[in-house]
Short mmCIF file of C-alpha atoms and ligand atoms in Angstrom, two decimals:
data_model
loop_
_atom_site.label_atom_id
_atom_site.label_comp_id
_atom_site.label_asym_id
_atom_site.label_seq_id
_atom_site.Cartn_x
_atom_site.Cartn_y
_atom_site.Cartn_z
CA UNK A 1 -13.84 23.45 -6.84
CA UNK A 2 -17.55 22.33 -6.65
CA UNK A 3 -19.24 24.33 -4.76
CA UNK A 4 -20.46 21.96 -2.19
CA UNK A 5 -17.56 20.75 -1.46
CA UNK A 6 -16.63 22.18 2.21
CA UNK A 7 -14.42 20.36 4.28
CA UNK A 8 -16.23 18.03 7.10
CA UNK A 9 -15.61 19.23 10.89
CA UNK A 10 -16.11 16.89 13.52
CA UNK A 11 -19.35 19.01 14.95
CA UNK A 12 -21.05 18.28 11.76
CA UNK A 13 -20.18 14.65 11.23
CA UNK A 14 -23.64 13.77 13.38
CA UNK A 15 -25.52 15.35 11.00
CA UNK A 16 -23.87 14.13 8.04
CA UNK A 17 -24.50 10.57 9.11
CA UNK A 18 -28.00 11.07 10.20
CA UNK A 19 -28.33 12.75 6.49
CA UNK A 20 -27.15 9.43 4.42
CA UNK A 21 -29.34 6.55 4.75
CA UNK A 22 -26.51 4.22 3.95
CA UNK A 23 -24.72 5.73 7.32
CA UNK A 24 -27.70 5.96 9.72
CA UNK A 25 -28.45 2.20 9.36
CA UNK A 26 -24.77 1.29 10.47
CA UNK A 27 -24.80 3.46 13.40
CA UNK A 28 -27.48 5.71 15.63
CA UNK A 29 -26.46 8.93 14.47
CA UNK A 30 -28.94 10.72 17.28
CA UNK A 31 -26.98 8.48 19.98
CA UNK A 32 -23.30 9.02 19.27
CA UNK A 33 -20.65 9.16 22.05
CA UNK A 34 -17.86 9.94 20.29
CA UNK A 35 -16.94 11.51 17.28
CA UNK A 36 -12.98 12.22 16.20
CA UNK A 37 -10.67 13.05 13.39
CA UNK A 38 -8.65 9.94 13.86
CA UNK A 39 -6.51 10.75 10.53
CA UNK A 40 -2.91 9.81 10.53
CA UNK A 41 -1.95 9.23 7.36
CA UNK A 42 -0.43 11.67 5.05
CA UNK A 43 -3.15 13.32 2.60
CA UNK A 44 -6.43 12.86 4.19
CA UNK A 45 -9.26 13.92 7.02
CA UNK A 46 -10.48 10.68 8.61
CA UNK A 47 -13.40 10.85 11.18
CA UNK A 48 -14.70 8.37 13.29
CA UNK A 49 -18.00 7.98 14.69
CA UNK A 50 -18.93 5.72 17.71
CA UNK A 51 -22.81 5.11 18.84
CA UNK A 52 -23.71 4.33 22.76
CA UNK A 53 -24.34 0.61 21.33
CA UNK A 54 -20.81 0.17 19.75
CA UNK A 55 -21.32 0.55 16.62
CA UNK A 56 -19.06 2.60 14.36
CA UNK A 57 -18.51 3.86 10.83
CA UNK A 58 -15.47 5.73 9.50
CA UNK A 59 -15.89 8.83 6.85
CA UNK A 60 -12.86 9.63 4.73
CA UNK A 61 -12.49 13.20 3.10
CA UNK A 62 -9.61 14.01 0.22
CA UNK A 63 -8.30 17.38 0.67
CA UNK A 64 -7.65 19.63 -2.45
CA UNK A 65 -3.87 19.50 -1.02
CA UNK A 66 -1.35 16.67 0.70
CA UNK A 67 -2.72 16.90 4.72
CA UNK A 68 1.04 16.29 5.33
CA UNK A 69 2.77 19.60 3.84
CA UNK A 70 -0.65 21.91 3.53
CA UNK A 71 -2.09 23.90 0.83
CA UNK A 72 1.28 24.52 -0.43
CA UNK A 73 1.54 20.92 -2.45
CA UNK A 74 -1.83 20.97 -4.08
CA UNK A 75 -3.32 18.25 -5.25
CA UNK A 76 -6.70 16.44 -6.85
CA UNK A 77 -9.31 15.84 -4.23
CA UNK A 78 -10.76 13.64 -6.91
CA UNK A 79 -8.74 10.87 -5.13
CA UNK A 80 -11.40 9.47 -3.76
CA UNK A 81 -13.04 8.10 -7.02
CA UNK A 82 -9.90 6.09 -7.60
CA UNK A 83 -9.84 4.58 -4.33
CA UNK A 84 -13.57 3.79 -4.27
CA UNK A 85 -13.14 2.51 -7.83
CA UNK A 86 -10.27 -0.16 -6.67
CA UNK A 87 -12.14 -0.62 -3.14
CA UNK A 88 -15.40 -2.18 -4.77
CA UNK A 89 -13.43 -3.85 -7.08
CA UNK A 90 -11.03 -5.72 -4.81
CA UNK A 91 -13.75 -6.04 -2.51
CA UNK A 92 -15.70 -7.87 -4.68
CA UNK A 93 -12.95 -10.30 -5.34
CA UNK A 94 -11.67 -11.10 -1.76
CA UNK A 95 -14.84 -9.81 0.56
CA UNK A 96 -12.81 -10.72 3.76
CA UNK A 97 -9.60 -8.54 3.05
CA UNK A 98 -10.95 -5.48 1.86
CA UNK A 99 -12.54 -2.73 3.99
CA UNK A 100 -16.50 -2.49 2.89
CA UNK A 101 -17.25 0.79 1.39
CA UNK A 102 -20.75 2.32 2.40
CA UNK A 103 -20.83 5.47 0.62
CA UNK A 104 -19.95 7.72 -1.58
CA UNK A 105 -20.66 11.44 -1.67
CA UNK A 106 -18.62 12.62 -5.01
CA UNK A 107 -19.17 16.27 -4.48
CA UNK A 108 -17.57 16.30 -1.17
CA UNK A 109 -15.20 13.70 -1.81
CA UNK A 110 -16.10 11.84 0.98
CA UNK A 111 -15.80 7.83 1.34
CA UNK A 112 -18.19 6.28 4.04
CA UNK A 113 -16.56 2.97 4.95
CA UNK A 114 -17.07 0.20 7.74
CA UNK A 115 -15.66 0.89 11.49
CA UNK A 116 -12.75 -1.10 11.61
CA UNK A 117 -11.02 0.17 15.12
CA UNK A 118 -11.14 -3.09 16.82
CA UNK A 119 -8.33 -3.79 14.48
CA UNK A 120 -4.70 -2.15 14.41
CA UNK A 121 -2.70 -0.51 11.95
CA UNK A 122 -0.60 -3.39 11.18
CA UNK A 123 2.69 -0.89 11.18
CA UNK A 124 1.80 0.01 14.60
CA UNK A 125 1.18 -3.48 15.60
CA UNK A 126 5.01 -4.23 14.14
CA UNK A 127 6.60 -1.62 16.16
CA UNK A 128 5.02 -2.44 19.23
CA UNK A 129 6.64 -6.02 18.60
CA UNK A 130 2.95 -7.87 18.09
CA UNK A 131 2.73 -11.16 15.66
CA UNK A 132 -0.51 -11.52 13.68
CA UNK A 133 0.37 -14.87 12.06
CA UNK A 134 -1.16 -14.74 8.37
CA UNK A 135 -1.33 -11.19 7.84
CA UNK A 136 1.54 -11.45 5.51
CA UNK A 137 -0.54 -14.45 3.58
CA UNK A 138 -3.46 -12.70 3.54
CA UNK A 139 -1.37 -9.82 1.85
CA UNK A 140 -0.54 -11.89 -0.78
CA UNK A 141 -3.56 -13.46 -1.37
CA UNK A 142 -4.93 -9.90 -1.83
CA UNK A 143 -2.71 -9.14 -4.44
CA UNK A 144 -2.56 -12.53 -6.46
CA UNK A 145 -6.93 -11.83 -6.52
CA UNK A 146 -6.06 -8.36 -7.76
CA UNK A 147 -3.72 -9.32 -10.12
CA UNK A 148 -6.11 -11.86 -11.56
CA UNK A 149 -9.67 -10.62 -11.25
CA UNK A 150 -8.49 -6.97 -12.44
CA UNK A 151 -6.46 -8.02 -15.44
CA UNK A 152 -6.75 -9.52 -18.82
CA UNK A 153 -6.92 -12.62 -17.47
CA UNK A 154 -10.28 -12.24 -15.41
CA UNK A 155 -11.91 -9.61 -17.25
CA UNK A 156 -13.90 -9.31 -20.36
CA UNK A 157 -12.86 -6.95 -23.13
CA UNK A 158 -15.36 -4.52 -22.62
CA UNK A 159 -15.26 -4.58 -18.59
CA UNK A 160 -11.42 -4.25 -18.64
CA UNK A 161 -11.26 -1.16 -21.06
CA UNK A 162 -14.46 0.28 -18.65
CA UNK A 163 -12.09 -0.15 -15.31
CA UNK A 164 -8.72 0.69 -17.39
CA UNK A 165 -11.05 4.04 -18.24
CA UNK A 166 -12.03 5.02 -15.05
CA UNK A 167 -8.90 3.92 -13.34
CA UNK A 168 -6.32 6.63 -14.72
CA UNK A 169 -4.99 8.64 -11.93
CA UNK A 170 -2.12 10.61 -13.31
CA UNK A 171 -1.96 12.91 -10.10
CA UNK A 172 -1.35 10.02 -7.65
CA UNK A 173 0.85 8.28 -10.12
CA UNK A 174 3.06 11.05 -10.55
CA UNK A 175 3.60 11.35 -6.81
CA UNK A 176 4.69 7.72 -6.76
CA UNK A 177 7.08 8.42 -10.16
CA UNK A 178 8.97 11.67 -8.54
CA UNK A 179 8.84 10.18 -4.50
CA UNK A 180 9.76 6.12 -5.13
CA UNK A 181 11.43 6.26 -8.76
CA UNK A 182 13.30 9.38 -8.63
CA UNK A 183 13.82 11.46 -5.89
CA UNK A 184 15.85 8.40 -4.07
CA UNK A 185 18.77 9.48 -6.56
CA UNK A 186 17.79 12.92 -7.47
CA UNK A 187 17.28 15.18 -4.29
CA UNK A 188 14.51 17.79 -5.51
CA UNK A 189 14.57 19.42 -2.10
CA UNK A 190 12.26 17.21 0.12
CA UNK A 191 14.94 14.45 0.61
CA UNK A 192 16.54 14.20 4.45
CA UNK A 193 18.36 12.49 6.87
CA UNK A 194 20.83 12.41 9.46
CA UNK A 195 24.00 14.34 9.04
CA UNK A 196 25.61 10.80 9.61
CA UNK A 197 23.26 9.27 6.88
CA UNK A 198 24.35 11.89 4.46
CA UNK A 199 27.20 9.79 2.97
CA UNK A 200 24.80 6.86 2.55
CA UNK A 201 22.20 8.92 0.65
CA UNK A 202 25.05 10.24 -1.38
CA UNK A 203 26.47 6.70 -2.01
CA UNK A 204 22.96 6.01 -3.32
CA UNK A 205 22.49 9.19 -5.37
CA UNK A 206 25.91 7.99 -6.96
CA UNK A 207 25.32 4.48 -7.55
CA UNK A 208 24.95 4.00 -11.49
CA UNK A 209 23.63 0.66 -11.22
CA UNK A 210 20.80 1.90 -8.39
CA UNK A 211 20.15 4.85 -10.38
CA UNK A 212 19.58 2.97 -13.85
CA UNK A 213 17.42 0.23 -11.83
CA UNK A 214 15.24 2.69 -10.72
CA UNK A 215 14.96 4.16 -14.46
CA UNK A 216 13.68 0.62 -15.84
CA UNK A 217 11.02 0.23 -12.65
CA UNK A 218 10.02 3.89 -13.70
CA UNK A 219 9.55 2.76 -17.09
CA UNK A 220 7.91 0.00 -15.98
CA UNK A 221 5.90 1.32 -13.42
CA UNK A 222 4.34 3.97 -16.39
CA UNK A 223 3.92 1.18 -19.23
CA UNK A 224 2.92 -1.98 -17.71
CA UNK A 225 -0.76 -1.81 -17.27
CA UNK A 226 -1.26 -5.06 -15.76
CA UNK A 227 -4.37 -4.93 -13.17
CA UNK A 228 -5.88 -2.21 -11.04
CA UNK A 229 -2.71 -2.70 -8.58
CA UNK A 230 -3.30 -0.61 -4.67
CA UNK A 231 -0.65 1.35 -5.75
CA UNK A 232 0.38 2.50 -2.08
CA UNK A 233 0.74 -1.06 -0.42
CA UNK A 234 2.86 -0.58 2.96
CA UNK A 235 1.70 -1.88 6.03
CA UNK A 236 0.19 1.21 7.19
CA UNK A 237 -2.56 0.24 4.66
CA UNK A 238 -3.31 -2.69 6.39
CA UNK A 239 -5.60 -3.35 9.43
CA UNK A 240 -5.12 -6.30 11.61
CA UNK A 241 -6.98 -7.79 14.43
CA UNK A 242 -6.09 -11.00 16.87
CA UNK A 243 -8.39 -12.07 19.50
CA UNK A 244 -7.33 -11.30 22.75
CA UNK A 245 -4.08 -13.32 23.67
CA UNK A 246 -3.49 -14.38 20.94
CA UNK A 247 -0.77 -14.33 17.82
CA UNK A 248 -2.89 -15.47 14.72
CA UNK A 249 -5.08 -12.56 12.66
CA UNK A 250 -8.30 -13.76 12.66
CA UNK A 251 -9.05 -10.41 10.27
CA UNK A 252 -6.91 -8.67 8.01
CA UNK A 253 -8.24 -5.80 5.85
CA UNK A 254 -6.47 -3.84 3.04
CA UNK A 255 -7.48 0.08 3.04
CA UNK A 256 -6.53 3.97 1.46
CA UNK A 257 -6.16 2.35 -2.00
CA UNK A 258 -6.54 5.71 -3.44
CA UNK A 259 -3.42 5.33 -5.61
CA UNK A 260 -4.94 2.68 -7.57
CA UNK A 261 -4.62 2.50 -10.94
CA UNK A 262 -3.82 0.01 -13.64
CA UNK A 263 -0.32 -0.96 -13.14
CA UNK A 264 2.76 -3.39 -12.29
CA UNK A 265 1.31 -6.48 -10.68
CA UNK A 266 5.00 -6.83 -8.85
CA UNK A 267 4.36 -2.90 -7.31
CA UNK A 268 2.06 -4.25 -4.79
CA UNK A 269 4.35 -7.19 -4.12
CA UNK A 270 7.63 -5.30 -3.48
CA UNK A 271 5.64 -2.85 -1.49
CA UNK A 272 4.95 -5.14 0.94
CA UNK A 273 8.63 -6.92 1.02
CA UNK A 274 9.85 -3.45 1.65
CA UNK A 275 7.81 -2.85 4.55
CA UNK A 276 8.81 -6.00 5.89
CA UNK A 277 12.51 -5.16 5.71
CA UNK A 278 11.95 -1.62 7.32
CA UNK A 279 10.22 -3.27 10.26
CA UNK A 280 12.95 -5.92 10.23
CA UNK A 281 15.54 -2.90 10.31
CA UNK A 282 13.63 -1.54 13.31
CA UNK A 283 14.04 -5.14 15.19
CA UNK A 284 17.76 -5.67 13.90
CA UNK A 285 18.71 -1.90 15.33
CA UNK A 286 17.31 -2.70 18.81
CA UNK A 287 19.10 -5.67 18.93
CA UNK A 288 16.21 -8.24 18.40
CA UNK A 289 17.36 -10.32 15.98
CA UNK A 290 14.80 -13.38 16.15
CA UNK A 291 12.27 -10.77 15.39
CA UNK A 292 14.15 -9.39 12.70
CA UNK A 293 14.42 -12.77 11.03
CA UNK A 294 10.34 -13.30 11.70
CA UNK A 295 9.89 -9.70 9.79
CA UNK A 296 11.92 -10.91 6.95
CA UNK A 297 10.12 -14.32 6.48
CA UNK A 298 6.86 -12.52 5.92
CA UNK A 299 8.44 -11.57 2.69
CA UNK A 300 8.37 -15.35 1.47
CA UNK A 301 4.91 -15.63 3.44
CA UNK A 302 3.34 -12.95 0.77
CA UNK A 303 5.13 -13.90 -1.99
CA UNK A 304 4.00 -17.52 -1.27
CA UNK A 305 0.03 -16.16 -1.02
CA UNK A 306 0.03 -14.55 -3.93
CA UNK A 307 1.67 -17.16 -6.37
CA UNK A 308 -0.92 -19.65 -4.78
CA UNK A 309 -3.90 -17.39 -5.31
CA UNK A 310 -2.72 -16.41 -8.46
CA UNK A 311 -2.17 -20.38 -9.68
CA UNK A 312 -5.59 -20.87 -8.56
CA UNK A 313 -7.46 -18.72 -10.35
CA UNK A 314 -5.49 -19.52 -13.76
CA UNK A 315 -7.91 -21.90 -14.72
CA UNK A 316 -10.26 -19.41 -14.95
CA UNK A 317 -9.01 -17.14 -17.36
CA UNK A 318 -10.52 -15.51 -20.74
CA UNK A 319 -8.12 -17.03 -23.24
CA UNK A 320 -6.57 -20.07 -22.52
CA UNK A 321 -5.81 -21.33 -25.66
CA UNK A 322 -2.59 -19.47 -25.93
CA UNK A 323 -2.32 -18.25 -21.65
CA UNK A 324 -0.94 -21.76 -21.63
CA UNK A 325 0.94 -22.65 -18.47
CA UNK A 326 3.95 -21.87 -20.08
CA UNK A 327 3.39 -18.24 -20.20
CA UNK A 328 1.94 -18.73 -16.40
CA UNK A 329 5.42 -19.82 -15.56
CA UNK A 330 7.07 -16.84 -17.42
CA UNK A 331 4.24 -13.95 -15.88
CA UNK A 332 5.53 -15.36 -12.41
CA UNK A 333 8.95 -15.58 -12.91
CA UNK A 334 8.70 -12.09 -14.29
CA UNK A 335 6.75 -10.74 -11.28
CA UNK A 336 9.08 -12.12 -8.78
CA UNK A 337 12.35 -10.49 -10.51
CA UNK A 338 10.30 -7.26 -10.77
CA UNK A 339 9.76 -7.50 -6.98
CA UNK A 340 12.90 -6.98 -5.86
CA UNK A 341 13.44 -3.91 -7.63
CA UNK A 342 10.47 -2.39 -6.82
CA UNK A 343 11.06 -3.46 -3.33
CA UNK A 344 14.54 -1.47 -3.49
CA UNK A 345 13.00 1.63 -4.76
CA UNK A 346 10.22 1.86 -2.01
CA UNK A 347 13.13 1.28 0.74
CA UNK A 348 15.31 3.47 -0.16
CA UNK A 349 12.55 6.44 -0.34
CA UNK A 350 11.19 5.57 3.19
CA UNK A 351 14.45 6.53 4.30
CA UNK A 352 15.79 9.48 2.12
CA UNK A 353 12.50 11.26 0.71
CA UNK A 354 9.76 13.03 1.92
CA UNK A 355 7.34 10.39 3.83
CA UNK A 356 8.95 8.33 6.26
CA UNK A 357 7.96 5.64 8.27
CA UNK A 358 7.54 4.97 11.77
CA UNK A 359 9.59 1.88 11.71
CA UNK A 360 12.50 3.43 11.25
CA UNK A 361 11.87 7.32 12.56
CA UNK A 362 10.50 6.58 16.20
CA UNK A 363 14.37 4.56 16.52
CA UNK A 364 16.32 6.98 18.75
CA UNK A 365 19.06 8.88 16.24
CA UNK A 366 21.80 6.59 17.34
CA UNK A 367 19.97 3.24 16.48
CA UNK A 368 18.03 4.89 13.51
CA UNK A 369 21.71 5.57 11.83
CA UNK A 370 22.70 2.40 11.71
CA UNK A 371 19.06 1.30 10.58
CA UNK A 372 18.85 3.35 7.74
CA UNK A 373 22.46 2.69 6.43
CA UNK A 374 21.24 -1.19 6.32
CA UNK A 375 17.69 -0.63 4.46
CA UNK A 376 19.80 1.60 1.71
CA UNK A 377 22.87 -0.73 1.52
CA UNK A 378 19.92 -3.49 0.70
CA UNK A 379 18.12 -1.36 -1.78
CA UNK A 380 21.43 -1.22 -3.29
CA UNK A 381 22.40 -5.17 -2.97
CA UNK A 382 19.12 -5.71 -4.15
CA UNK A 383 18.86 -4.13 -7.71
CA UNK A 384 22.34 -5.95 -8.00
CA UNK A 385 21.45 -9.31 -8.10
CA UNK A 386 19.96 -11.26 -11.35
CA UNK A 387 16.10 -11.85 -11.32
CA UNK A 388 15.73 -15.66 -11.31
CA UNK A 389 15.83 -15.73 -7.40
CA UNK A 390 13.68 -16.62 -4.99
CA UNK A 391 11.55 -14.28 -2.57
CA UNK A 392 13.76 -16.16 0.27
CA UNK A 393 17.00 -14.74 -1.46
CA UNK A 394 15.67 -11.38 -1.40
CA UNK A 395 15.10 -11.18 2.29
CA UNK A 396 18.29 -13.23 3.21
CA UNK A 397 20.32 -10.69 1.21
CA UNK A 398 18.48 -7.59 3.08
CA UNK A 399 18.83 -9.76 6.25
CA UNK A 400 22.65 -9.96 5.68
CA UNK A 401 23.00 -5.93 5.05
CA UNK A 402 20.57 -5.23 7.95
CA UNK A 403 23.05 -7.13 10.42
CA UNK A 404 26.31 -5.83 9.06
P1 ADP B 501 -4.88 8.53 4.03
O1 ADP B 501 -4.67 8.79 2.69
O2 ADP B 501 -4.34 9.58 4.81
O3 ADP B 501 -3.06 7.93 4.26
P2 ADP B 501 -5.93 6.06 5.78
O4 ADP B 501 -6.91 5.78 4.97
O5 ADP B 501 -4.80 5.54 5.38
O6 ADP B 501 -5.41 7.89 5.20
O7 ADP B 501 -6.37 6.31 7.20
C1 ADP B 501 -5.90 7.11 7.79
C2 ADP B 501 -5.52 6.45 9.40
O8 ADP B 501 -7.25 6.10 9.72
C3 ADP B 501 -5.48 5.26 9.22
O9 ADP B 501 -4.06 5.00 9.85
C4 ADP B 501 -6.21 4.79 10.54
O10 ADP B 501 -5.56 4.85 11.61
C5 ADP B 501 -7.70 5.38 10.58
N1 ADP B 501 -8.69 4.57 9.35
C6 ADP B 501 -8.57 4.80 8.16
N2 ADP B 501 -9.45 4.04 7.67
C7 ADP B 501 -10.29 3.67 8.91
C8 ADP B 501 -11.28 2.41 8.73
N3 ADP B 501 -12.10 2.32 8.24
N4 ADP B 501 -11.74 1.59 10.27
C9 ADP B 501 -10.79 2.80 11.29
N5 ADP B 501 -9.79 3.35 11.22
C10 ADP B 501 -9.65 3.93 9.74
MG1 MG B 502 -3.04 6.19 4.89
MG1 MG B 503 -8.47 11.34 -9.69
MG1 MG B 504 -3.59 7.37 1.65
#
């Protein structure tokens, strides 16, 4: 551990902000009205400071372990480099959709960033029944911009190699490989479901089609280095904002990309789809079918915006001589098919695995049982269906399982 790596504390934040010019110019560190640790994620410390003029900054520090578990699960704090690299690269492509990085403290693994506390974490907004129209499309546009702009299609050869080299992130990737692909069907001692759902988890683990699909998906995750993907693009990694009284998002920001690496484009698509299905499962469990259908509709909104953004950028590809339009159609179709399986993986891990989601966990147990059962059934159904089907077909198939 570096000598100067100390954990940041609330008491230290004012002095820290004053000592960093890039942060001190965003906030009056001598006139702070509040400093708090607001982290609610699984991994890191996050501090929000506000000054008397209402201006704010956020500083996030990576710990040498998983916050959710503690020192018993060590994890490299170097992960903040991957978060910074990807946030900067993605911000350059779609500045309006990615949180702005203000400062990097390598020794202490601290990131200073734009204060988004006038936004809400999208998962919280979804749980509250809010509608931020345009958010799902914004997520799709972000994925499309990243898929093109950080890939062989958008980068020169040396630039690509430099980005790939910087993005080697095995420790964080291994967490995904274990938790998302292996552990939903192979309990490593971290899984937990309600007793009433134990047969559902056992049926998932005994489903050869599902386990085989997870094996293929894990292989794809580990070998298809297509783009500098976000790697953790659930609805808790997106902030949304709408004007008072409006149901339309006027700002959508992606953040928390420490899992970024050169991986499959469809992994981010599938992650978003899975989280819309989880949001839908909550609504259906609560008896709000209209809301459930609305949440399922986000699947196609993200897909359509992804596809449109990628197609818009396609004319700028590096080598149009051999990467002809027929190849574009092949890629789009392949990504759509892969997204089904990645989504299934992400859905199942949130039900049986170590890191769960509030969409389902905050349901009363009697409603949670049915929601969990529906999501696992949807995941199993999704991997059974052949690849050449639409995003809408995916959400319809999941919806049928959720309401069963
Ligand atoms: P972790 O990597 O531990 O999941 P996150 O980056 O997701 O950490 O941050 C945890 C929480 O801190 C978020 O869910 C959000 O509530 C808050 N947060 C993070 N970044 C910002 C920001 N730039 N502005 C406002 N709040 C933020
Ligand atoms: Mg997070
Ligand atoms: Mg790292
Ligand atoms: Mg994180």
